[in-house]
Amino acid sequence: MQRVLTRLFALWLLAALCLPAAAQEAGFLNSPKGFGAQYRFTESDGVFHTATALIDIYGIPTSRCSSPGIRFNFSRQYIFKQLESRGVSFTLYAGPGLSAGIVRDHDKGRWFDLTSLISENPGFMFALSGDAGCRFGFGRKVSLDLSFTADAGIHVRRNEDEPSYAATSLSIYNNGFLQAIYPQLTVLFKLQ
């Protein structure tokens, strides 16, 4: 599992490095969900795109599991409001996107149990996402972004109760809704 996650992250990083001329901002994302990297590409004055790779740490801070997951998100953001005062710009945005990754999900049937080990295997997650946030620009080089993301999708994993490797479980990706209230703080740097 760890080897697959490493290869997926390396593949995403390689693809992101092949697009430096188009990327206008790049930065580091930090959240209770995990940490990762984000690239922003501007399409027009009122629209921009974000590509995010996130190391999903669900269950690790509470010692419920020992291996992280990885997920990717690509979103199209629409700017609703822009203000500027004394060299600080403020941008309010929201938009749809897609998410996919190999992650653990909230155990079905257990409400908010933070003590027992996660009993379900990690699996593939595919979801439609919705982002909303605000960006604070300080001068020309650095900006801070505070955002929230909700994922509505499915989680496909190998069923740990079945001895056959062909037995899979398909369910709603619960963490997509449960973790929607977790803020994401991104420090962005202009590349051009």
XYZ file of N, CA, C and O in Angstrom:
768
model
N 0.819 -1.188 0.000
C 0.000 0.000 0.000
C 0.867 1.259 0.000
O 0.599 2.197 -0.730
N 1.886 1.242 0.849
C 2.778 2.393 0.965
C 3.495 2.645 -0.368
O 3.692 3.782 -0.770
N 3.872 1.569 -1.047
C 4.555 1.683 -2.327
C 3.641 2.300 -3.381
O 4.063 3.140 -4.172
N 2.364 1.924 -3.391
C 1.396 2.477 -4.341
C 1.202 3.965 -4.077
O 1.174 4.775 -5.004
N 1.079 4.347 -2.805
C 0.905 5.750 -2.453
C 2.114 6.578 -2.877
O 1.965 7.681 -3.417
N 3.293 6.056 -2.663
C 4.510 6.765 -3.052
C 4.574 6.957 -4.559
O 4.921 8.039 -5.046
N 4.218 5.934 -5.301
C 4.243 6.038 -6.762
C 3.191 7.025 -7.281
O 3.453 7.779 -8.212
N 2.001 7.005 -6.690
C 0.969 7.944 -7.116
C 1.379 9.390 -6.839
O 1.176 10.269 -7.673
N 1.951 9.638 -5.665
C 2.379 10.999 -5.332
C 3.521 11.435 -6.253
O 3.544 12.568 -6.724
N 4.446 10.536 -6.548
C 5.550 10.866 -7.462
C 5.030 11.153 -8.863
O 5.508 12.077 -9.530
N 4.044 10.413 -9.315
C 3.446 10.651 -10.629
C 2.766 12.014 -10.675
O 2.922 12.759 -11.641
N 2.017 12.356 -9.635
C 1.362 13.667 -9.593
C 2.396 14.788 -9.563
O 2.255 15.788 -10.262
N 3.456 14.614 -8.777
C 4.496 15.629 -8.681
C 5.190 15.813 -10.023
O 5.450 16.943 -10.448
N 5.477 14.737 -10.721
C 6.103 14.812 -12.037
C 5.195 15.545 -13.026
O 5.657 16.401 -13.787
N 3.909 15.227 -13.014
C 2.967 15.914 -13.908
C 2.875 17.393 -13.573
O 2.808 18.239 -14.465
N 2.879 17.733 -12.296
C 2.807 19.140 -11.890
C 4.061 19.900 -12.301
O 3.985 21.071 -12.681
N 5.208 19.264 -12.239
C 6.450 19.936 -12.612
C 6.563 20.147 -14.116
O 7.330 20.992 -14.567
N 5.800 19.401 -14.901
C 5.815 19.576 -16.349
C 5.009 20.794 -16.790
O 5.044 21.171 -17.945
N 4.261 21.432 -15.865
C 3.409 22.562 -16.210
C 3.837 23.879 -15.564
O 3.000 24.714 -15.295
N 5.132 24.135 -15.314
C 5.479 25.344 -14.579
C 5.189 26.629 -15.336
O 4.962 27.660 -14.739
N 5.172 26.591 -16.660
C 4.909 27.816 -17.404
C 3.452 28.239 -17.264
O 3.144 29.419 -17.275
N 2.539 27.295 -17.127
C 1.127 27.626 -17.011
C 0.718 27.955 -15.579
O -0.232 28.669 -15.361
N 1.412 27.417 -14.605
C 1.047 27.657 -13.210
C 1.418 29.069 -12.805
O 2.510 29.532 -13.070
N 0.481 29.731 -12.165
C 0.762 31.082 -11.724
C 1.076 31.140 -10.242
O 1.787 32.022 -9.800
N 0.532 30.220 -9.474
C 0.809 30.164 -8.044
C 0.977 28.709 -7.624
O 0.306 27.832 -8.145
N 1.853 28.482 -6.690
C 2.044 27.153 -6.121
C 2.246 27.329 -4.628
O 2.774 28.350 -4.177
N 1.823 26.326 -3.860
C 1.970 26.473 -2.426
C 1.750 25.191 -1.667
O 1.572 24.114 -2.243
N 1.745 25.348 -0.343
C 1.615 24.231 0.580
C 0.289 24.330 1.315
O -0.050 25.381 1.848
N -0.435 23.217 1.351
C -1.741 23.158 1.990
C -1.615 22.418 3.314
O -0.940 21.398 3.391
N -2.269 22.940 4.351
C -2.270 22.310 5.661
C -3.693 22.323 6.198
O -4.389 23.326 6.097
N -4.109 21.181 6.765
C -5.476 21.027 7.248
C -5.527 19.875 8.244
O -4.635 19.024 8.246
N -6.564 19.814 9.083
C -6.749 18.600 9.894
C -6.960 17.349 9.034
O -6.792 16.234 9.502
N -7.324 17.522 7.760
C -7.456 16.391 6.834
C -6.099 15.826 6.448
O -5.973 14.653 6.167
N -5.089 16.715 6.351
C -3.764 16.306 5.916
C -2.969 17.491 5.430
O -3.285 18.641 5.725
N -1.951 17.198 4.656
C -1.101 18.260 4.116
C -0.720 17.890 2.692
O -0.767 16.728 2.302
N -0.364 18.916 1.905
C -0.039 18.633 0.515
C 0.416 19.853 -0.237
O 0.847 20.848 0.351
N 0.302 19.772 -1.558
C 0.742 20.843 -2.451
C -0.421 21.249 -3.342
O -1.294 20.439 -3.662
N -0.406 22.530 -3.742
C -1.466 23.041 -4.592
C -0.885 23.939 -5.677
O 0.025 24.713 -5.417
N -1.413 23.801 -6.891
C -1.066 24.657 -8.024
C -2.327 25.369 -8.486
O -3.401 24.780 -8.502
N -2.168 26.637 -8.868
C -3.295 27.422 -9.372
C -2.990 27.931 -10.765
O -1.908 28.434 -11.019
N -3.977 27.805 -11.643
C -3.860 28.241 -13.022
C -5.005 29.199 -13.312
O -6.156 28.863 -13.057
N -4.729 30.362 -13.836
C -5.770 31.339 -14.139
C -6.240 31.146 -15.574
O -5.433 31.065 -16.491
N -7.557 31.089 -15.749
C -8.140 30.969 -17.079
C -8.539 32.346 -17.599
O -8.256 32.706 -18.727
N -9.245 33.110 -16.773
C -9.658 34.466 -17.132
C -9.763 35.274 -15.849
O -9.435 34.780 -14.777
N -10.249 36.502 -15.947
C -10.330 37.352 -14.757
C -11.242 36.796 -13.679
O -11.000 36.978 -12.504
N -12.293 36.094 -14.060
C -13.244 35.606 -13.069
C -13.177 34.124 -12.785
O -13.982 33.598 -12.023
N -12.215 33.401 -13.382
C -12.145 31.949 -13.229
C -10.691 31.512 -13.054
O -9.804 32.008 -13.726
N -10.468 30.567 -12.116
C -9.157 29.936 -11.999
C -9.340 28.470 -11.630
O -10.424 28.055 -11.227
N -8.292 27.683 -11.817
C -8.327 26.251 -11.529
C -7.325 25.933 -10.429
O -6.274 26.566 -10.333
N -7.644 24.933 -9.616
C -6.703 24.463 -8.605
C -6.489 22.961 -8.788
O -7.432 22.219 -9.039
N -5.242 22.532 -8.670
C -4.873 21.117 -8.676
C -4.173 20.851 -7.345
O -3.180 21.493 -7.023
N -4.721 19.929 -6.566
C -4.228 19.674 -5.215
C -3.885 18.206 -5.036
O -4.650 17.333 -5.448
N -2.752 17.934 -4.415
C -2.381 16.586 -3.968
C -2.295 16.655 -2.447
O -1.609 17.513 -1.895
N -3.013 15.755 -1.772
C -3.117 15.800 -0.308
C -2.758 14.440 0.285
O -3.286 13.417 -0.154
N -1.877 14.444 1.261
C -1.610 13.243 2.048
C -2.700 13.181 3.112
O -2.773 14.041 3.989
N -3.583 12.206 3.015
C -4.741 12.085 3.905
C -4.307 11.392 5.195
O -3.858 10.250 5.176
N -4.449 12.082 6.324
C -3.969 11.534 7.598
C -5.105 11.033 8.488
O -4.929 10.904 9.706
N -6.245 10.713 7.905
C -7.366 10.242 8.716
C -6.949 9.027 9.547
O -6.442 8.047 9.030
N -7.151 9.110 10.855
C -6.838 8.020 11.776
C -5.428 8.036 12.333
O -5.149 7.378 13.321
N -4.511 8.783 11.742
C -3.124 8.796 12.214
C -2.952 9.630 13.485
O -2.321 9.170 14.431
N -3.500 10.853 13.567
C -3.317 11.631 14.807
C -3.887 10.956 16.055
O -3.399 11.161 17.156
N -4.914 10.126 15.892
C -5.506 9.421 17.037
C -4.952 8.008 17.189
O -5.483 7.232 17.981
N -3.916 7.649 16.425
C -3.263 6.329 16.467
C -4.215 5.187 16.144
O -4.056 4.079 16.636
N -5.201 5.447 15.291
C -6.135 4.399 14.887
C -5.622 3.622 13.693
O -6.114 2.540 13.380
N -4.641 4.182 12.965
C -3.991 3.484 11.859
C -2.595 4.080 11.699
O -2.285 5.120 12.273
N -1.746 3.406 10.930
C -0.357 3.851 10.825
C 0.054 4.307 9.439
O 1.132 4.851 9.270
N -0.793 4.111 8.428
C -0.401 4.508 7.072
C -1.369 5.550 6.525
O -2.583 5.408 6.651
N -0.832 6.597 5.906
C -1.701 7.635 5.348
C -2.259 7.229 3.989
O -1.803 6.275 3.368
N -3.215 7.998 3.533
C -3.748 7.834 2.189
C -3.285 9.000 1.331
O -2.576 9.894 1.798
N -3.683 8.994 0.089
C -3.358 10.103 -0.806
C -4.584 10.380 -1.662
O -5.295 9.453 -2.063
N -4.842 11.672 -1.890
C -5.959 12.039 -2.739
C -5.619 13.258 -3.576
O -4.779 14.058 -3.209
N -6.293 13.341 -4.700
C -6.068 14.412 -5.652
C -7.392 15.111 -5.916
O -8.439 14.471 -5.903
N -7.312 16.416 -6.153
C -8.513 17.191 -6.441
C -8.196 18.180 -7.550
O -7.123 18.792 -7.554
N -9.112 18.308 -8.476
C -9.011 19.340 -9.503
C -10.319 20.103 -9.486
O -11.392 19.507 -9.588
N -10.245 21.432 -9.327
C -11.449 22.253 -9.191
C -11.398 23.465 -10.105
O -10.327 23.997 -10.396
N -12.561 23.897 -10.507
C -12.731 25.132 -11.288
C -13.414 26.122 -10.357
O -14.526 25.872 -9.895
N -12.757 27.230 -10.079
C -13.249 28.201 -9.104
C -13.759 29.456 -9.806
O -13.111 29.962 -10.716
N -14.892 29.958 -9.336
C -15.475 31.192 -9.851
C -15.354 32.276 -8.793
O -15.748 32.073 -7.642
N -14.825 33.418 -9.179
C -14.634 34.527 -8.249
C -15.935 35.312 -8.153
O -16.494 35.748 -9.157
N -16.425 35.491 -6.899
C -17.661 36.218 -6.666
C -17.427 37.667 -6.254
O -18.201 38.544 -6.596
N -16.363 37.908 -5.519
C -16.108 39.259 -5.014
C -14.614 39.479 -4.874
O -13.897 38.597 -4.406
N -14.153 40.664 -5.273
C -12.761 41.056 -5.091
C -12.724 42.459 -4.501
O -13.415 43.353 -4.983
N -11.914 42.625 -3.455
C -11.709 43.923 -2.824
C -10.219 44.140 -2.645
O -9.460 43.188 -2.485
N -9.811 45.403 -2.630
C -8.410 45.711 -2.368
C -8.335 46.966 -1.506
O -9.030 47.948 -1.769
N -7.512 46.894 -0.472
C -7.350 48.028 0.423
C -5.954 48.012 1.025
O -5.532 47.005 1.597
N -5.232 49.111 0.864
C -3.902 49.294 1.452
C -2.936 48.167 1.093
O -2.218 47.641 1.946
N -2.962 47.742 -0.146
C -2.020 46.732 -0.606
C -2.402 45.301 -0.312
O -1.666 44.374 -0.642
N -3.559 45.072 0.319
C -4.034 43.720 0.618
C -5.277 43.464 -0.219
O -6.228 44.246 -0.192
N -5.267 42.384 -0.971
C -6.437 42.036 -1.775
C -7.202 40.894 -1.116
O -6.625 40.038 -0.443
N -8.501 40.896 -1.317
C -9.390 39.879 -0.759
C -10.236 39.335 -1.899
O -10.875 40.092 -2.625
N -10.238 38.013 -2.078
C -10.995 37.367 -3.150
C -11.861 36.272 -2.557
O -11.365 35.388 -1.853
N -13.158 36.317 -2.837
C -14.104 35.302 -2.384
C -14.486 34.447 -3.584
O -14.850 34.978 -4.639
N -14.399 33.111 -3.465
C -14.624 32.214 -4.606
C -15.312 30.932 -4.173
O -15.350 30.583 -2.992
N -15.845 30.206 -5.151
C -16.433 28.873 -4.942
C -16.518 28.180 -6.292
O -16.523 28.846 -7.333
N -16.571 26.843 -6.254
C -16.688 26.123 -7.513
C -16.700 24.618 -7.353
O -16.411 24.087 -6.286
N -17.019 23.913 -8.453
C -17.080 22.449 -8.444
C -15.738 21.822 -8.797
O -14.847 22.483 -9.317
N -15.638 20.519 -8.526
C -14.417 19.807 -8.875
C -14.595 18.298 -8.798
O -15.697 17.791 -8.569
N -13.487 17.599 -8.984
C -13.440 16.142 -8.900
C -12.337 15.736 -7.942
O -11.265 16.345 -7.923
N -12.585 14.695 -7.163
C -11.582 14.158 -6.244
C -11.446 12.660 -6.467
O -12.419 11.985 -6.795
N -10.236 12.150 -6.260
C -9.977 10.718 -6.355
C -8.767 10.402 -5.494
O -7.911 11.266 -5.270
N -8.696 9.174 -4.992
C -7.542 8.795 -4.198
C -7.689 7.434 -3.568
O -8.686 6.734 -3.756
N -6.653 7.064 -2.814
C -6.653 5.834 -2.028
C -6.619 6.274 -0.573
O -5.603 6.783 -0.094
N -7.738 6.107 0.124
C -7.888 6.644 1.481
C -8.641 5.661 2.371
O -9.242 4.702 1.900
N -8.612 5.941 3.649
C -9.462 5.236 4.615
C -10.720 6.074 4.804
O -10.704 7.282 4.643
N -11.808 5.399 5.164
C -13.058 6.108 5.398
C -13.521 5.863 6.829
O -13.064 4.930 7.496
N -14.440 6.689 7.270
C -15.036 6.541 8.597
C -15.691 5.173 8.684
O -16.438 4.773 7.783
N -15.388 4.418 9.754
C -15.960 3.078 9.918
C -17.483 3.137 9.940
O -18.067 3.896 10.718
N -18.102 2.344 9.093
C -19.556 2.287 9.078
C -20.053 1.632 10.360
O -19.492 0.667 10.830
N -21.104 2.174 10.935
C -21.674 1.598 12.155
C -21.047 2.117 13.439
O -21.567 1.884 14.517
N -19.933 2.827 13.357
C -19.317 3.423 14.544
C -19.486 4.924 14.438
O -19.071 5.519 13.466
N -20.031 5.533 15.430
C -20.294 6.958 15.354
C -18.983 7.728 15.441
O -18.274 7.820 14.473
N -18.611 8.263 16.551
C -17.350 8.994 16.673
C -16.457 8.301 17.693
O -16.210 8.805 18.775
N -15.969 7.140 17.332
C -15.079 6.348 18.176
C -13.642 6.722 17.825
O -13.166 6.431 16.739
N -12.951 7.391 18.741
C -11.575 7.824 18.490
C -10.544 6.951 19.194
O -9.371 7.290 19.223
N -10.966 5.823 19.767
C -10.026 5.000 20.534
C -9.679 3.674 19.867
O -8.548 3.232 19.951
N -10.643 3.027 19.216
C -10.359 1.707 18.641
C -9.719 1.845 17.267
O -9.891 2.844 16.565
N -8.969 0.821 16.870
C -8.305 0.818 15.566
C -9.340 0.789 14.443
O -10.424 0.236 14.596
N -8.991 1.371 13.320
C -9.880 1.349 12.162
C -9.906 -0.079 11.628
O -8.868 -0.664 11.334
N -11.104 -0.635 11.525
C -11.223 -2.044 11.151
C -11.346 -2.248 9.644
O -11.156 -3.355 9.161
N -11.656 -1.212 8.890
C -11.870 -1.367 7.464
C -10.610 -1.038 6.665
O -9.829 -0.163 7.034
N -10.431 -1.744 5.559
C -9.279 -1.539 4.679
C -9.367 -0.188 3.966
O -10.463 0.327 3.751
N -8.225 0.361 3.564
C -8.284 1.539 2.697
C -8.820 1.139 1.328
O -8.808 -0.034 0.961
N -9.292 2.120 0.594
C -9.837 1.818 -0.722
C -9.803 3.029 -1.630
O -9.323 4.099 -1.253
N -10.327 2.854 -2.828
C -10.361 3.927 -3.814
C -11.574 4.807 -3.566
O -12.672 4.311 -3.330
N -11.352 6.119 -3.641
C -12.411 7.093 -3.456
C -12.539 7.912 -4.735
O -11.536 8.366 -5.296
N -13.771 8.068 -5.215
C -14.082 8.905 -6.376
C -15.239 9.797 -5.975
O -16.251 9.296 -5.475
N -15.110 11.123 -6.189
C -16.152 12.026 -5.716
C -16.248 13.291 -6.541
O -15.269 13.734 -7.154
N -17.434 13.877 -6.528
C -17.636 15.237 -6.992
C -17.384 16.127 -5.777
O -17.793 15.789 -4.666
N -16.712 17.234 -5.966
C -16.383 18.087 -4.825
C -16.924 19.494 -5.031
O -17.198 19.915 -6.152
N -17.046 20.198 -3.934
C -17.427 21.601 -3.950
C -16.484 22.359 -3.038
O -16.247 21.943 -1.905
N -15.894 23.421 -3.545
C -14.944 24.239 -2.781
C -15.514 25.629 -2.581
O -16.209 26.148 -3.448
N -15.172 26.225 -1.461
C -15.488 27.630 -1.201
C -14.370 28.177 -0.338
O -13.850 27.479 0.544
N -13.968 29.420 -0.605
C -12.884 29.974 0.191
C -12.658 31.440 -0.064
O -13.369 32.082 -0.843
N -11.659 31.953 0.632
C -11.249 33.338 0.440
C -9.721 33.385 0.419
O -9.043 32.646 1.119
N -9.220 34.257 -0.435
C -7.780 34.407 -0.639
C -7.385 35.808 -0.242
O -8.034 36.779 -0.618
N -6.324 35.891 0.553
C -5.782 37.171 0.983
C -4.420 37.351 0.319
O -3.500 36.574 0.569
N -4.302 38.355 -0.543
C -3.050 38.615 -1.247
C -2.270 39.721 -0.558
O -2.800 40.801 -0.310
N -1.011 39.452 -0.238
C -0.148 40.418 0.422
C 0.980 40.783 -0.538
O 1.936 40.038 -0.684
N 0.840 41.909 -1.178
C 1.868 42.310 -2.131
C 1.822 41.466 -3.378
O 0.779 41.000 -3.802
N 2.975 41.257 -3.960
C 3.022 40.569 -5.249
C 3.436 39.109 -5.169
O 3.244 38.365 -6.099
N 4.042 38.682 -4.086
C 4.643 37.340 -4.063
C 3.890 36.302 -3.236
O 3.874 35.137 -3.585
N 3.282 36.685 -2.112
C 2.722 35.711 -1.180
C 1.236 35.987 -0.956
O 0.808 37.129 -0.885
N 0.461 34.915 -0.850
C -0.946 35.042 -0.486
C -1.335 33.862 0.409
O -0.707 32.799 0.380
N -2.362 34.081 1.221
C -2.920 33.044 2.088
C -4.324 32.726 1.606
O -5.074 33.627 1.199
N -4.679 31.459 1.664
C -5.988 31.027 1.207
C -6.623 30.166 2.287
O -6.010 29.214 2.773
N -7.832 30.503 2.681
C -8.598 29.719 3.642
C -9.802 29.162 2.906
O -10.612 29.920 2.360
N -9.930 27.825 2.865
C -11.006 27.215 2.082
C -11.601 26.009 2.796
O -11.044 25.497 3.771
N -12.742 25.564 2.270
C -13.439 24.373 2.755
C -13.822 23.538 1.542
O -14.211 24.089 0.507
N -13.723 22.216 1.662
C -14.055 21.312 0.556
C -14.952 20.191 1.061
O -14.662 19.565 2.084
N -16.025 19.934 0.332
C -16.909 18.799 0.612
C -16.849 17.850 -0.582
O -16.811 18.296 -1.730
N -16.810 16.547 -0.310
C -16.753 15.530 -1.355
C -17.980 14.622 -1.251
O -18.248 14.064 -0.191
N -18.704 14.472 -2.348
C -19.846 13.555 -2.419
C -19.475 12.450 -3.393
O -19.405 12.681 -4.596
N -19.198 11.253 -2.840
C -18.746 10.196 -3.733
C -18.858 8.817 -3.143
O -19.587 8.586 -2.177
N -18.084 7.897 -3.730
C -18.116 6.492 -3.328
C -16.735 6.056 -2.840
O -15.722 6.669 -3.164
N -16.739 4.988 -2.061
C -15.516 4.394 -1.533
C -15.577 2.900 -1.853
O -16.509 2.207 -1.440
N -14.599 2.401 -2.592
C -14.541 0.993 -2.996
C -13.319 0.378 -2.332
O -12.199 0.858 -2.518
N -13.509 -0.689 -1.543
C -12.395 -1.297 -0.823
C -12.556 -2.813 -0.815
O -13.644 -3.340 -1.026
N -11.426 -3.485 -0.558
C -11.467 -4.934 -0.391
C -12.110 -5.230 0.959
O -11.731 -4.663 1.977
N -13.081 -6.112 0.970
C -13.795 -6.438 2.197
C -12.920 -7.300 3.097
O -12.519 -8.396 2.720
N -12.636 -6.809 4.287
C -11.753 -7.526 5.223
C -12.419 -8.736 5.858
O -11.751 -9.606 6.415
N -13.748 -8.841 5.759
C -14.462 -9.981 6.340
C -14.506 -11.184 5.410
O -14.841 -12.282 5.840
N -14.188 -11.003 4.146
C -14.227 -12.074 3.160
C -12.810 -12.583 2.894
O -11.896 -11.786 2.717
N -12.593 -13.893 2.823
C -11.258 -14.417 2.563
C -10.802 -14.216 1.113
O -9.622 -14.193 0.834
N -11.730 -14.033 0.202
C -11.381 -13.880 -1.209
C -10.956 -12.449 -1.505
O -11.521 -11.494 -0.995
N -9.932 -12.303 -2.352
C -9.485 -10.965 -2.740
C -10.454 -10.305 -3.708
O -10.379 -9.118 -3.960
N -11.364 -11.100 -4.279
C -12.325 -10.547 -5.225
C -13.505 -9.881 -4.532
O -14.279 -9.185 -5.168
N -13.662 -10.080 -3.230
C -14.794 -9.503 -2.501
C -14.531 -8.027 -2.227
O -13.564 -7.676 -1.568
N -15.376 -7.174 -2.759
C -15.222 -5.737 -2.559
C -16.475 -5.173 -1.915
O -17.559 -5.748 -1.999
N -16.293 -4.031 -1.256
C -17.409 -3.313 -0.659
C -17.503 -1.939 -1.298
O -16.499 -1.258 -1.458
N -18.699 -1.550 -1.648
C -18.969 -0.243 -2.231
C -19.868 0.508 -1.267
O -20.907 -0.010 -0.850
N -19.463 1.717 -0.893
C -20.262 2.511 0.030
C -20.081 3.993 -0.263
O -19.219 4.382 -1.042
N -20.888 4.789 0.382
C -20.758 6.242 0.280
C -19.491 6.654 1.019
O -19.179 6.109 2.084
N -18.764 7.603 0.478
C -17.556 8.114 1.122
C -17.967 9.082 2.235
O -18.245 10.254 2.009
N -18.050 8.570 3.462
C -18.549 9.337 4.610
C -17.653 10.515 4.989
O -18.142 11.573 5.371
N -16.331 10.341 4.919
C -15.434 11.426 5.308
C -15.573 12.651 4.415
O -15.212 13.753 4.811
N -16.091 12.476 3.225
C -16.319 13.613 2.347
C -17.258 14.635 2.956
O -17.099 15.840 2.766
N -18.247 14.144 3.711
C -19.188 15.034 4.397
C -18.717 15.374 5.806
O -18.821 16.513 6.245
N -18.200 14.366 6.523
C -17.787 14.591 7.913
C -16.632 15.581 8.023
O -16.548 16.342 8.975
N -15.722 15.577 7.058
C -14.563 16.460 7.113
C -14.759 17.763 6.343
O -13.831 18.557 6.210
N -15.962 18.018 5.865
C -16.224 19.257 5.118
C -16.058 20.488 6.003
O -15.776 21.576 5.496
N -16.193 20.341 7.307
C -16.063 21.496 8.212
C -14.605 21.798 8.559
O -14.320 22.811 9.177
N -13.685 20.930 8.137
C -12.262 21.163 8.430
C -11.712 22.246 7.494
O -11.769 22.098 6.280
N -11.135 23.297 8.042
C -10.569 24.340 7.174
C -9.259 23.888 6.545
O -8.551 23.032 7.075
N -8.953 24.470 5.399
C -7.696 24.215 4.699
C -6.985 25.558 4.548
O -7.535 26.490 3.974
N -5.781 25.649 5.060
C -4.990 26.871 4.940
C -3.858 26.597 3.965
O -3.073 25.666 4.144
N -3.776 27.420 2.916
C -2.755 27.263 1.891
C -1.924 28.524 1.805
O -2.468 29.627 1.733
N -0.610 28.367 1.845
C 0.330 29.466 1.620
C 0.778 29.364 0.181
O 1.365 28.364 -0.218
N 0.493 30.399 -0.612
C 0.775 30.380 -2.044
C 1.853 31.373 -2.405
O 1.931 32.464 -1.835
N 2.689 30.984 -3.372
C 3.779 31.851 -3.861
C 3.606 32.021 -5.356
O 3.344 31.045 -6.066
N 3.749 33.224 -5.853
C 3.652 33.482 -7.288
C 4.896 32.935 -7.974
O 6.012 33.102 -7.500
N 4.693 32.286 -9.119
C 5.792 31.696 -9.865
C 6.327 32.632 -10.939
O 7.410 32.439 -11.443
N 5.549 33.622 -11.337
C 5.966 34.519 -12.415
C 6.124 35.933 -11.913
O 5.538 36.373 -11.014
